[in-house]
Amino acid sequence: WDSSCKTIVEFCPNETMADLERSLLSRYQIPLSADQLFTQSVLDKTLTKDNYQARLHDLLYIEEIAQYKEVSKFNIKVNMQLVNSFMLTGISVGAKYAQNGQLFARFRLTETLSEDTLAGRLVMTKVNSVLLLPLGREGFSSHPPSGVKERVYEAVIEEKTKDYIFLRICKDCCEELGLLPDREMQVELQFQLNRQPLCEMHYALDRIRDNSILFPDVSLVPTIPWSPNRQWDEQLDPRLNAKQKEAILAITTPVSVQLPPILIIGPYGTGKTFTLAQAVKHILRQENSRVLICTHSNSAADLYIKDYLHPYVDAGNAHA
């Protein structure tokens, strides 16, 4: 469903979406035709400096369409139980109460929601709302007058478990449909992907002003400046091996020296995090330096603080 075939009543108030987020969602709409989607940049055999941005835009749209296809496997017709409160179980013990004319709705999934499947993983991590269409007693929606689109209502996913999903239904929907707690309601549900992360990737692509970092001149052989003083710096951790020291020398080379991005790869337990943490400590000794550490999870970022930087500050390095 979209605005071309249904009248979508958005969840209101939307407390989580800022003006910039709304503008990104409207700016990066999925192309409607295959001709718009499969442009020459996608068909080119190689990724180049000239087709990089157009190709990545198209690939992001293709990825989004593939995600929608997977998520649609969970679209279902269900009986929802309407409540104005529910108990939380597991790690988040407590209770939630609906306020300001809103209601919660609980429904059981037809198949177990698990991150072991692609569709389940997408629903667990990348879906935060649904569109619901009220159904008649026979399981079919009542048809609106000719020329008038059916109204579907956006509901926010409040909690997810393996077998149940809890929705928050806005006041406007409750009033229009005359919803009351402790009742059941038959609806057709369509899960909605959170498009924001993909739109932010599109935005990042459009913000690239210079592709020279992504596509350096490969005819120039980069050399890492070497000196005995840097190689055997007493402030370097003695546990670093030769390759790890070489990586730190490359990372901490002055910005006036042209080097490509440094890529550190290796199997689990080979000291990648340890090497990067030592490089960070080395950089922090430089005046006016700033370090941004990006990880796939909060726990991975915590390791840098807990295992390396907090002890470093406690040892008297207040500048860090």
PDB file of C-alpha atoms in Angstrom:
ATOM      1  CA  TRP A   1       0.000   0.000   0.000  1.00  0.00           C
ATOM      2  CA  ASP A   2       1.068   3.547  -0.677  1.00  0.00           C
ATOM      3  CA  SER A   3      -0.553   6.944  -1.173  1.00  0.00           C
ATOM      4  CA  SER A   4      -1.363   6.121  -4.806  1.00  0.00           C
ATOM      5  CA  CYS A   5      -3.897   3.423  -3.839  1.00  0.00           C
ATOM      6  CA  LYS A   6      -4.819   4.176  -0.207  1.00  0.00           C
ATOM      7  CA  THR A   7      -5.365   7.166   2.036  1.00  0.00           C
ATOM      8  CA  ILE A   8      -2.688   6.732   4.700  1.00  0.00           C
ATOM      9  CA  VAL A   9      -3.501   8.192   8.116  1.00  0.00           C
ATOM     10  CA  GLU A  10      -0.103   8.793   9.700  1.00  0.00           C
ATOM     11  CA  PHE A  11       0.582   8.138  13.362  1.00  0.00           C
ATOM     12  CA  CYS A  12       0.235  11.407  15.211  1.00  0.00           C
ATOM     13  CA  PRO A  13       2.012  12.914  16.971  1.00  0.00           C
ATOM     14  CA  ASN A  14       5.217  11.554  15.441  1.00  0.00           C
ATOM     15  CA  GLU A  15       7.651  12.406  18.222  1.00  0.00           C
ATOM     16  CA  THR A  16      10.669  10.706  16.682  1.00  0.00           C
ATOM     17  CA  MET A  17      10.906  12.267  13.204  1.00  0.00           C
ATOM     18  CA  ALA A  18      12.660  15.604  12.707  1.00  0.00           C
ATOM     19  CA  ASP A  19      12.268  17.927   9.709  1.00  0.00           C
ATOM     20  CA  LEU A  20      15.543  16.713   8.178  1.00  0.00           C
ATOM     21  CA  GLU A  21      14.388  13.095   8.384  1.00  0.00           C
ATOM     22  CA  ARG A  22      11.097  13.950   6.688  1.00  0.00           C
ATOM     23  CA  SER A  23      12.909  15.786   3.900  1.00  0.00           C
ATOM     24  CA  LEU A  24      15.215  12.797   3.302  1.00  0.00           C
ATOM     25  CA  LEU A  25      12.260  10.392   3.068  1.00  0.00           C
ATOM     26  CA  SER A  26      10.582  12.595   0.465  1.00  0.00           C
ATOM     27  CA  ARG A  27      13.796  13.276  -1.464  1.00  0.00           C
ATOM     28  CA  TYR A  28      14.817   9.643  -1.940  1.00  0.00           C
ATOM     29  CA  GLN A  29      11.696   7.894  -3.202  1.00  0.00           C
ATOM     30  CA  ILE A  30      12.024   4.457  -4.817  1.00  0.00           C
ATOM     31  CA  PRO A  31      11.862   4.788  -8.648  1.00  0.00           C
ATOM     32  CA  LEU A  32       8.533   3.545 -10.002  1.00  0.00           C
ATOM     33  CA  SER A  33       9.823   1.999 -13.233  1.00  0.00           C
ATOM     34  CA  ALA A  34      12.578  -0.506 -14.022  1.00  0.00           C
ATOM     35  CA  ASP A  35      14.070   1.953 -16.543  1.00  0.00           C
ATOM     36  CA  GLN A  36      14.643   4.445 -13.739  1.00  0.00           C
ATOM     37  CA  LEU A  37      16.104   1.771 -11.481  1.00  0.00           C
ATOM     38  CA  PHE A  38      18.427  -0.155 -13.800  1.00  0.00           C
ATOM     39  CA  THR A  39      20.422   2.739 -15.214  1.00  0.00           C
ATOM     40  CA  GLN A  40      23.696   2.519 -17.083  1.00  0.00           C
ATOM     41  CA  SER A  41      25.665   2.898 -13.838  1.00  0.00           C
ATOM     42  CA  VAL A  42      24.321  -0.459 -12.605  1.00  0.00           C
ATOM     43  CA  LEU A  43      24.956  -2.152 -15.939  1.00  0.00           C
ATOM     44  CA  ASP A  44      28.574  -0.953 -16.134  1.00  0.00           C
ATOM     45  CA  LYS A  45      30.980  -3.790 -15.467  1.00  0.00           C
ATOM     46  CA  THR A  46      33.283  -1.858 -13.157  1.00  0.00           C
ATOM     47  CA  LEU A  47      32.906   0.692 -10.402  1.00  0.00           C
ATOM     48  CA  THR A  48      34.634   3.939 -11.358  1.00  0.00           C
ATOM     49  CA  LYS A  49      35.116   7.433 -10.049  1.00  0.00           C
ATOM     50  CA  ASP A  50      32.520   8.684 -12.547  1.00  0.00           C
ATOM     51  CA  ASN A  51      29.732   6.154 -11.904  1.00  0.00           C
ATOM     52  CA  TYR A  52      30.308   5.586  -8.163  1.00  0.00           C
ATOM     53  CA  GLN A  53      27.535   7.790  -6.776  1.00  0.00           C
ATOM     54  CA  ALA A  54      24.867   6.896  -9.368  1.00  0.00           C
ATOM     55  CA  ARG A  55      25.668   3.189  -9.046  1.00  0.00           C
ATOM     56  CA  LEU A  56      25.485   3.192  -5.241  1.00  0.00           C
ATOM     57  CA  HIS A  57      22.184   5.124  -5.347  1.00  0.00           C
ATOM     58  CA  ASP A  58      20.696   2.491  -7.656  1.00  0.00           C
ATOM     59  CA  LEU A  59      22.049  -0.399  -5.590  1.00  0.00           C
ATOM     60  CA  LEU A  60      20.505   1.101  -2.438  1.00  0.00           C
ATOM     61  CA  TYR A  61      17.113   1.283  -4.187  1.00  0.00           C
ATOM     62  CA  ILE A  62      17.480  -2.336  -5.353  1.00  0.00           C
ATOM     63  CA  GLU A  63      18.381  -3.366  -1.780  1.00  0.00           C
ATOM     64  CA  GLU A  64      15.319  -1.555  -0.431  1.00  0.00           C
ATOM     65  CA  ILE A  65      13.002  -3.293  -2.924  1.00  0.00           C
ATOM     66  CA  ALA A  66      14.507  -6.670  -1.955  1.00  0.00           C
ATOM     67  CA  GLN A  67      13.949  -5.899   1.734  1.00  0.00           C
ATOM     68  CA  TYR A  68      10.307  -4.967   1.094  1.00  0.00           C
ATOM     69  CA  LYS A  69       9.819  -8.269  -0.721  1.00  0.00           C
ATOM     70  CA  GLU A  70      11.184 -10.226   2.249  1.00  0.00           C
ATOM     71  CA  VAL A  71       9.259  -8.266   4.871  1.00  0.00           C
ATOM     72  CA  SER A  72       6.001  -8.729   2.949  1.00  0.00           C
ATOM     73  CA  LYS A  73       6.157 -12.434   3.868  1.00  0.00           C
ATOM     74  CA  PHE A  74       4.958 -11.421   7.355  1.00  0.00           C
ATOM     75  CA  ASN A  75       1.949  -9.422   6.072  1.00  0.00           C
ATOM     76  CA  ILE A  76      -1.117 -11.079   7.621  1.00  0.00           C
ATOM     77  CA  LYS A  77      -4.805 -10.868   8.506  1.00  0.00           C
ATOM     78  CA  VAL A  78      -5.200 -11.183  12.266  1.00  0.00           C
ATOM     79  CA  ASN A  79      -7.481 -10.569  15.213  1.00  0.00           C
ATOM     80  CA  MET A  80      -5.906  -7.868  17.369  1.00  0.00           C
ATOM     81  CA  GLN A  81      -6.572  -7.655  21.094  1.00  0.00           C
ATOM     82  CA  LEU A  82      -6.999  -4.015  22.156  1.00  0.00           C
ATOM     83  CA  VAL A  83      -5.670  -3.074  25.600  1.00  0.00           C
ATOM     84  CA  ASN A  84      -4.673   0.094  27.409  1.00  0.00           C
ATOM     85  CA  SER A  85      -1.728  -1.522  29.237  1.00  0.00           C
ATOM     86  CA  PHE A  86       0.524  -4.562  29.088  1.00  0.00           C
ATOM     87  CA  MET A  87       3.336  -6.112  31.093  1.00  0.00           C
ATOM     88  CA  LEU A  88       6.922  -6.318  29.879  1.00  0.00           C
ATOM     89  CA  THR A  89       8.829  -9.563  30.356  1.00  0.00           C
ATOM     90  CA  GLY A  90      12.439 -10.652  30.050  1.00  0.00           C
ATOM     91  CA  ILE A  91      15.176  -8.048  30.477  1.00  0.00           C
ATOM     92  CA  SER A  92      12.804  -5.038  30.385  1.00  0.00           C
ATOM     93  CA  VAL A  93      10.550  -5.910  33.313  1.00  0.00           C
ATOM     94  CA  GLY A  94       7.726  -3.439  33.945  1.00  0.00           C
ATOM     95  CA  ALA A  95       4.463  -2.194  32.459  1.00  0.00           C
ATOM     96  CA  LYS A  96       3.382   0.217  29.734  1.00  0.00           C
ATOM     97  CA  TYR A  97       0.204   2.304  29.806  1.00  0.00           C
ATOM     98  CA  ALA A  98      -1.497   3.997  26.868  1.00  0.00           C
ATOM     99  CA  GLN A  99      -2.081   7.739  27.267  1.00  0.00           C
ATOM    100  CA  ASN A 100      -3.765  10.665  25.496  1.00  0.00           C
ATOM    101  CA  GLY A 101      -6.520   8.604  23.896  1.00  0.00           C
ATOM    102  CA  GLN A 102      -4.175   5.997  22.436  1.00  0.00           C
ATOM    103  CA  LEU A 103      -4.472   2.206  22.733  1.00  0.00           C
ATOM    104  CA  PHE A 104      -2.163  -0.804  22.484  1.00  0.00           C
ATOM    105  CA  ALA A 105      -2.953  -3.794  20.278  1.00  0.00           C
ATOM    106  CA  ARG A 106      -1.478  -7.279  20.596  1.00  0.00           C
ATOM    107  CA  PHE A 107      -1.422  -9.913  17.885  1.00  0.00           C
ATOM    108  CA  ARG A 108       0.204 -13.288  17.452  1.00  0.00           C
ATOM    109  CA  LEU A 109       2.497 -13.969  14.517  1.00  0.00           C
ATOM    110  CA  THR A 110       1.691 -16.840  12.196  1.00  0.00           C
ATOM    111  CA  GLU A 111       5.332 -17.926  12.326  1.00  0.00           C
ATOM    112  CA  THR A 112       8.005 -17.410  14.932  1.00  0.00           C
ATOM    113  CA  LEU A 113       9.912 -14.151  14.598  1.00  0.00           C
ATOM    114  CA  SER A 114      13.596 -15.043  14.571  1.00  0.00           C
ATOM    115  CA  GLU A 115      16.805 -13.449  13.368  1.00  0.00           C
ATOM    116  CA  ASP A 116      17.721 -16.836  11.876  1.00  0.00           C
ATOM    117  CA  THR A 117      15.715 -15.982   8.725  1.00  0.00           C
ATOM    118  CA  LEU A 118      16.206 -12.971   6.454  1.00  0.00           C
ATOM    119  CA  ALA A 119      12.582 -11.824   6.720  1.00  0.00           C
ATOM    120  CA  GLY A 120      12.575 -12.316  10.506  1.00  0.00           C
ATOM    121  CA  ARG A 121      15.831 -10.425  10.882  1.00  0.00           C
ATOM    122  CA  LEU A 122      14.458  -7.503   8.862  1.00  0.00           C
ATOM    123  CA  VAL A 123      11.261  -7.357  10.938  1.00  0.00           C
ATOM    124  CA  MET A 124      13.264  -7.512  14.182  1.00  0.00           C
ATOM    125  CA  THR A 125      15.793  -4.834  13.224  1.00  0.00           C
ATOM    126  CA  LYS A 126      14.415  -2.637  10.428  1.00  0.00           C
ATOM    127  CA  VAL A 127      10.645  -2.429  10.927  1.00  0.00           C
ATOM    128  CA  ASN A 128       9.166   0.017  13.418  1.00  0.00           C
ATOM    129  CA  SER A 129       5.622   0.550  12.108  1.00  0.00           C
ATOM    130  CA  VAL A 130       2.741  -1.174  10.320  1.00  0.00           C
ATOM    131  CA  LEU A 131      -0.211  -0.107   8.183  1.00  0.00           C
ATOM    132  CA  LEU A 132      -3.509  -1.592   9.300  1.00  0.00           C
ATOM    133  CA  LEU A 133      -6.705  -1.944   7.299  1.00  0.00           C
ATOM    134  CA  PRO A 134      -9.876  -2.701   9.301  1.00  0.00           C
ATOM    135  CA  LEU A 135     -11.773  -5.725   7.951  1.00  0.00           C
ATOM    136  CA  GLY A 136     -15.459  -6.594   7.998  1.00  0.00           C
ATOM    137  CA  ARG A 137     -16.912  -9.572   9.794  1.00  0.00           C
ATOM    138  CA  GLU A 138     -16.439 -11.842   6.804  1.00  0.00           C
ATOM    139  CA  GLY A 139     -12.761 -10.955   6.606  1.00  0.00           C
ATOM    140  CA  PHE A 140     -13.137  -8.477   3.754  1.00  0.00           C
ATOM    141  CA  SER A 141     -12.797  -4.726   3.999  1.00  0.00           C
ATOM    142  CA  SER A 142     -15.882  -2.649   3.422  1.00  0.00           C
ATOM    143  CA  HIS A 143     -15.577  -0.886   0.057  1.00  0.00           C
ATOM    144  CA  PRO A 144     -15.635   2.933   0.120  1.00  0.00           C
ATOM    145  CA  PRO A 145     -17.734   4.949  -2.370  1.00  0.00           C
ATOM    146  CA  SER A 146     -16.492   5.060  -5.957  1.00  0.00           C
ATOM    147  CA  GLY A 147     -13.506   7.365  -6.380  1.00  0.00           C
ATOM    148  CA  VAL A 148     -12.692   7.384  -2.660  1.00  0.00           C
ATOM    149  CA  LYS A 149      -9.570   5.572  -1.482  1.00  0.00           C
ATOM    150  CA  GLU A 150      -9.679   3.150   1.430  1.00  0.00           C
ATOM    151  CA  ARG A 151      -8.184   4.531   4.630  1.00  0.00           C
ATOM    152  CA  VAL A 152      -5.332   2.638   6.238  1.00  0.00           C
ATOM    153  CA  TYR A 153      -3.812   3.632   9.555  1.00  0.00           C
ATOM    154  CA  GLU A 154      -0.180   3.762  10.627  1.00  0.00           C
ATOM    155  CA  ALA A 155       0.566   2.138  13.986  1.00  0.00           C
ATOM    156  CA  VAL A 156       3.917   2.132  15.754  1.00  0.00           C
ATOM    157  CA  ILE A 157       5.511  -1.111  16.911  1.00  0.00           C
ATOM    158  CA  GLU A 158       5.917  -0.783  20.674  1.00  0.00           C
ATOM    159  CA  GLU A 159       7.417  -4.186  21.578  1.00  0.00           C
ATOM    160  CA  LYS A 160       8.462  -7.353  19.739  1.00  0.00           C
ATOM    161  CA  THR A 161       8.765 -10.893  21.052  1.00  0.00           C
ATOM    162  CA  LYS A 162       9.248 -14.182  19.228  1.00  0.00           C
ATOM    163  CA  ASP A 163       5.522 -14.850  19.061  1.00  0.00           C
ATOM    164  CA  TYR A 164       3.769 -11.524  19.674  1.00  0.00           C
ATOM    165  CA  ILE A 165       3.991  -7.925  18.502  1.00  0.00           C
ATOM    166  CA  PHE A 166       2.502  -4.996  20.440  1.00  0.00           C
ATOM    167  CA  LEU A 167       1.332  -1.916  18.510  1.00  0.00           C
ATOM    168  CA  ARG A 168       0.609   1.613  19.659  1.00  0.00           C
ATOM    169  CA  ILE A 169      -2.511   2.987  17.936  1.00  0.00           C
ATOM    170  CA  CYS A 170      -2.897   6.763  17.740  1.00  0.00           C
ATOM    171  CA  LYS A 171      -5.833   8.764  19.068  1.00  0.00           C
ATOM    172  CA  ASP A 172      -7.139   9.677  15.582  1.00  0.00           C
ATOM    173  CA  CYS A 173      -7.391   6.012  14.580  1.00  0.00           C
ATOM    174  CA  CYS A 174      -9.091   5.067  17.864  1.00  0.00           C
ATOM    175  CA  GLU A 175     -11.698   7.818  17.470  1.00  0.00           C
ATOM    176  CA  GLU A 176     -12.409   7.200  13.773  1.00  0.00           C
ATOM    177  CA  LEU A 177     -12.877   3.466  14.256  1.00  0.00           C
ATOM    178  CA  GLY A 178     -14.501   3.700  17.689  1.00  0.00           C
ATOM    179  CA  LEU A 179     -11.895   1.439  19.279  1.00  0.00           C
ATOM    180  CA  LEU A 180     -12.273   0.448  22.933  1.00  0.00           C
ATOM    181  CA  PRO A 181      -9.987  -1.511  25.284  1.00  0.00           C
ATOM    182  CA  ASP A 182     -10.619  -5.186  25.995  1.00  0.00           C
ATOM    183  CA  ARG A 183     -12.118  -5.725  22.554  1.00  0.00           C
ATOM    184  CA  GLU A 184     -10.915  -7.586  19.460  1.00  0.00           C
ATOM    185  CA  MET A 185     -10.591  -6.223  15.951  1.00  0.00           C
ATOM    186  CA  GLN A 186      -9.857  -8.004  12.673  1.00  0.00           C
ATOM    187  CA  VAL A 187      -7.353  -6.208  10.448  1.00  0.00           C
ATOM    188  CA  GLU A 188      -4.985  -6.732   7.568  1.00  0.00           C
ATOM    189  CA  LEU A 189      -1.443  -5.681   8.450  1.00  0.00           C
ATOM    190  CA  GLN A 190       1.453  -4.636   6.246  1.00  0.00           C
ATOM    191  CA  PHE A 191       4.869  -4.190   7.857  1.00  0.00           C
ATOM    192  CA  GLN A 192       6.672  -0.981   6.935  1.00  0.00           C
ATOM    193  CA  LEU A 193      10.438  -0.814   6.595  1.00  0.00           C
ATOM    194  CA  ASN A 194      12.232   1.965   8.388  1.00  0.00           C
ATOM    195  CA  ARG A 195      13.575   3.776   5.315  1.00  0.00           C
ATOM    196  CA  GLN A 196      15.583   6.288   7.331  1.00  0.00           C
ATOM    197  CA  PRO A 197      18.962   4.432   7.395  1.00  0.00           C
ATOM    198  CA  LEU A 198      18.882   3.862   3.622  1.00  0.00           C
ATOM    199  CA  CYS A 199      17.893   7.495   2.984  1.00  0.00           C
ATOM    200  CA  GLU A 200      20.797   8.622   5.161  1.00  0.00           C
ATOM    201  CA  MET A 201      23.115   6.519   2.976  1.00  0.00           C
ATOM    202  CA  HIS A 202      21.714   8.251  -0.127  1.00  0.00           C
ATOM    203  CA  TYR A 203      22.300  11.605   1.573  1.00  0.00           C
ATOM    204  CA  ALA A 204      25.882  10.650   2.436  1.00  0.00           C
ATOM    205  CA  LEU A 205      26.514   9.753  -1.224  1.00  0.00           C
ATOM    206  CA  ASP A 206      25.234  13.144  -2.367  1.00  0.00           C
ATOM    207  CA  ARG A 207      27.468  14.877   0.183  1.00  0.00           C
ATOM    208  CA  ILE A 208      30.646  13.435  -1.363  1.00  0.00           C
ATOM    209  CA  ARG A 209      32.441  16.354  -2.963  1.00  0.00           C
ATOM    210  CA  ASP A 210      35.784  14.720  -3.710  1.00  0.00           C
ATOM    211  CA  ASN A 211      36.120  11.118  -4.840  1.00  0.00           C
ATOM    212  CA  SER A 212      39.916  11.164  -4.667  1.00  0.00           C
ATOM    213  CA  ILE A 213      39.908   9.447  -1.249  1.00  0.00           C
ATOM    214  CA  LEU A 214      37.669   6.672  -2.580  1.00  0.00           C
ATOM    215  CA  PHE A 215      39.552   6.442  -5.870  1.00  0.00           C
ATOM    216  CA  PRO A 216      43.172   7.445  -5.214  1.00  0.00           C
ATOM    217  CA  ASP A 217      45.702   7.645  -8.033  1.00  0.00           C
ATOM    218  CA  VAL A 218      46.962   4.054  -8.094  1.00  0.00           C
ATOM    219  CA  SER A 219      49.911   5.006 -10.260  1.00  0.00           C
ATOM    220  CA  LEU A 220      51.442   6.676  -7.212  1.00  0.00           C
ATOM    221  CA  VAL A 221      52.939   4.043  -4.917  1.00  0.00           C
ATOM    222  CA  PRO A 222      52.296   5.139  -1.319  1.00  0.00           C
ATOM    223  CA  THR A 223      55.191   4.901   1.101  1.00  0.00           C
ATOM    224  CA  ILE A 224      54.818   5.057   4.870  1.00  0.00           C
ATOM    225  CA  PRO A 225      57.391   7.467   6.298  1.00  0.00           C
ATOM    226  CA  TRP A 226      59.783   5.490   8.508  1.00  0.00           C
ATOM    227  CA  SER A 227      62.321   6.579  11.085  1.00  0.00           C
ATOM    228  CA  PRO A 228      64.050   4.803  13.970  1.00  0.00           C
ATOM    229  CA  ASN A 229      62.535   7.235  16.462  1.00  0.00           C
ATOM    230  CA  ARG A 230      59.001   6.393  15.341  1.00  0.00           C
ATOM    231  CA  GLN A 231      59.615   2.662  14.957  1.00  0.00           C
ATOM    232  CA  TRP A 232      61.078   2.267  18.436  1.00  0.00           C
ATOM    233  CA  ASP A 233      59.111   4.986  20.201  1.00  0.00           C
ATOM    234  CA  GLU A 234      59.192   4.191  23.930  1.00  0.00           C
ATOM    235  CA  GLN A 235      55.558   5.244  24.230  1.00  0.00           C
ATOM    236  CA  LEU A 236      54.428   2.440  21.901  1.00  0.00           C
ATOM    237  CA  ASP A 237      53.145  -0.643  23.685  1.00  0.00           C
ATOM    238  CA  PRO A 238      55.925  -3.273  23.720  1.00  0.00           C
ATOM    239  CA  ARG A 239      53.353  -5.995  22.919  1.00  0.00           C
ATOM    240  CA  LEU A 240      52.940  -4.616  19.384  1.00  0.00           C
ATOM    241  CA  ASN A 241      54.509  -6.775  16.684  1.00  0.00           C
ATOM    242  CA  ALA A 242      56.221  -5.408  13.574  1.00  0.00           C
ATOM    243  CA  LYS A 243      53.085  -5.383  11.388  1.00  0.00           C
ATOM    244  CA  GLN A 244      51.018  -3.726  14.112  1.00  0.00           C
ATOM    245  CA  LYS A 245      53.685  -1.037  14.532  1.00  0.00           C
ATOM    246  CA  GLU A 246      53.664  -0.487  10.782  1.00  0.00           C
ATOM    247  CA  ALA A 247      49.895   0.021  10.884  1.00  0.00           C
ATOM    248  CA  ILE A 248      50.208   2.573  13.694  1.00  0.00           C
ATOM    249  CA  LEU A 249      52.961   4.412  11.808  1.00  0.00           C
ATOM    250  CA  ALA A 250      50.653   4.641   8.796  1.00  0.00           C
ATOM    251  CA  ILE A 251      47.652   5.800  10.844  1.00  0.00           C
ATOM    252  CA  THR A 252      49.650   8.459  12.708  1.00  0.00           C
ATOM    253  CA  THR A 253      51.508   9.802   9.655  1.00  0.00           C
ATOM    254  CA  PRO A 254      51.076  13.601   9.366  1.00  0.00           C
ATOM    255  CA  VAL A 255      48.131  14.623   7.144  1.00  0.00           C
ATOM    256  CA  SER A 256      50.563  16.517   4.910  1.00  0.00           C
ATOM    257  CA  VAL A 257      51.754  13.117   3.634  1.00  0.00           C
ATOM    258  CA  GLN A 258      49.342  11.702   1.037  1.00  0.00           C
ATOM    259  CA  LEU A 259      48.324   8.160   1.987  1.00  0.00           C
ATOM    260  CA  PRO A 260      45.230   6.164   0.994  1.00  0.00           C
ATOM    261  CA  PRO A 261      42.788   5.003   3.712  1.00  0.00           C
ATOM    262  CA  ILE A 262      44.377   2.378   5.992  1.00  0.00           C
ATOM    263  CA  LEU A 263      42.577  -0.974   5.989  1.00  0.00           C
ATOM    264  CA  ILE A 264      43.370  -3.410   8.790  1.00  0.00           C
ATOM    265  CA  ILE A 265      42.045  -6.931   8.288  1.00  0.00           C
ATOM    266  CA  GLY A 266      42.651 -10.264   9.952  1.00  0.00           C
ATOM    267  CA  PRO A 267      40.953 -13.225  11.648  1.00  0.00           C
ATOM    268  CA  TYR A 268      39.419 -13.080  15.106  1.00  0.00           C
ATOM    269  CA  GLY A 269      41.977 -12.626  17.876  1.00  0.00           C
ATOM    270  CA  THR A 270      44.807 -11.208  15.761  1.00  0.00           C
ATOM    271  CA  GLY A 271      44.898  -7.859  17.573  1.00  0.00           C
ATOM    272  CA  LYS A 272      42.966  -5.514  15.279  1.00  0.00           C
ATOM    273  CA  THR A 273      41.134  -3.752  18.128  1.00  0.00           C
ATOM    274  CA  PHE A 274      44.328  -3.664  20.186  1.00  0.00           C
ATOM    275  CA  THR A 275      46.228  -2.053  17.293  1.00  0.00           C
ATOM    276  CA  LEU A 276      43.545   0.568  16.663  1.00  0.00           C
ATOM    277  CA  ALA A 277      43.319   1.389  20.364  1.00  0.00           C
ATOM    278  CA  GLN A 278      47.092   1.949  20.519  1.00  0.00           C
ATOM    279  CA  ALA A 279      46.867   4.180  17.437  1.00  0.00           C
ATOM    280  CA  VAL A 280      44.064   6.184  19.095  1.00  0.00           C
ATOM    281  CA  LYS A 281      46.189   6.741  22.208  1.00  0.00           C
ATOM    282  CA  HIS A 282      49.070   7.856  19.976  1.00  0.00           C
ATOM    283  CA  ILE A 283      46.811  10.317  18.100  1.00  0.00           C
ATOM    284  CA  LEU A 284      45.425  11.762  21.344  1.00  0.00           C
ATOM    285  CA  ARG A 285      48.897  12.959  22.259  1.00  0.00           C
ATOM    286  CA  GLN A 286      48.764  15.305  19.266  1.00  0.00           C
ATOM    287  CA  GLU A 287      47.404  18.739  20.078  1.00  0.00           C
ATOM    288  CA  ASN A 288      43.823  19.533  18.973  1.00  0.00           C
ATOM    289  CA  SER A 289      43.291  15.998  17.704  1.00  0.00           C
ATOM    290  CA  ARG A 290      39.829  14.424  17.534  1.00  0.00           C
ATOM    291  CA  VAL A 291      38.973  10.745  17.089  1.00  0.00           C
ATOM    292  CA  LEU A 292      35.672   9.254  15.909  1.00  0.00           C
ATOM    293  CA  ILE A 293      35.340   5.492  16.499  1.00  0.00           C
ATOM    294  CA  CYS A 294      32.478   3.809  14.622  1.00  0.00           C
ATOM    295  CA  THR A 295      31.399   0.243  15.398  1.00  0.00           C
ATOM    296  CA  HIS A 296      28.520  -2.066  14.524  1.00  0.00           C
ATOM    297  CA  SER A 297      27.307  -2.249  18.124  1.00  0.00           C
ATOM    298  CA  ASN A 298      27.431  -0.304  21.381  1.00  0.00           C
ATOM    299  CA  SER A 299      29.250  -3.164  23.105  1.00  0.00           C
ATOM    300  CA  ALA A 300      32.041  -3.071  20.520  1.00  0.00           C
ATOM    301  CA  ALA A 301      32.482   0.663  21.122  1.00  0.00           C
ATOM    302  CA  ASP A 302      32.455   0.097  24.880  1.00  0.00           C
ATOM    303  CA  LEU A 303      35.513  -2.157  24.552  1.00  0.00           C
ATOM    304  CA  TYR A 304      37.670   0.786  23.477  1.00  0.00           C
ATOM    305  CA  ILE A 305      36.635   2.776  26.541  1.00  0.00           C
ATOM    306  CA  LYS A 306      36.589  -0.033  29.109  1.00  0.00           C
ATOM    307  CA  ASP A 307      39.722  -1.921  28.076  1.00  0.00           C
ATOM    308  CA  TYR A 308      41.952   0.836  26.703  1.00  0.00           C
ATOM    309  CA  LEU A 309      40.980   4.504  27.049  1.00  0.00           C
ATOM    310  CA  HIS A 310      39.578   4.543  30.600  1.00  0.00           C
ATOM    311  CA  PRO A 311      42.717   2.874  32.055  1.00  0.00           C
ATOM    312  CA  TYR A 312      44.778   5.273  29.909  1.00  0.00           C
ATOM    313  CA  VAL A 313      43.067   8.304  31.492  1.00  0.00           C
ATOM    314  CA  ASP A 314      43.313   6.775  34.997  1.00  0.00           C
ATOM    315  CA  ALA A 315      47.068   6.394  34.455  1.00  0.00           C
ATOM    316  CA  GLY A 316      47.396  10.185  34.375  1.00  0.00           C
ATOM    317  CA  ASN A 317      46.783  11.022  30.717  1.00  0.00           C
ATOM    318  CA  ALA A 318      44.109  13.628  31.318  1.00  0.00           C
ATOM    319  CA  HIS A 319      44.490  15.050  27.785  1.00  0.00           C
ATOM    320  CA  ALA A 320      42.653  11.965  26.459  1.00  0.00           C
TER     321      ALA A 320
END
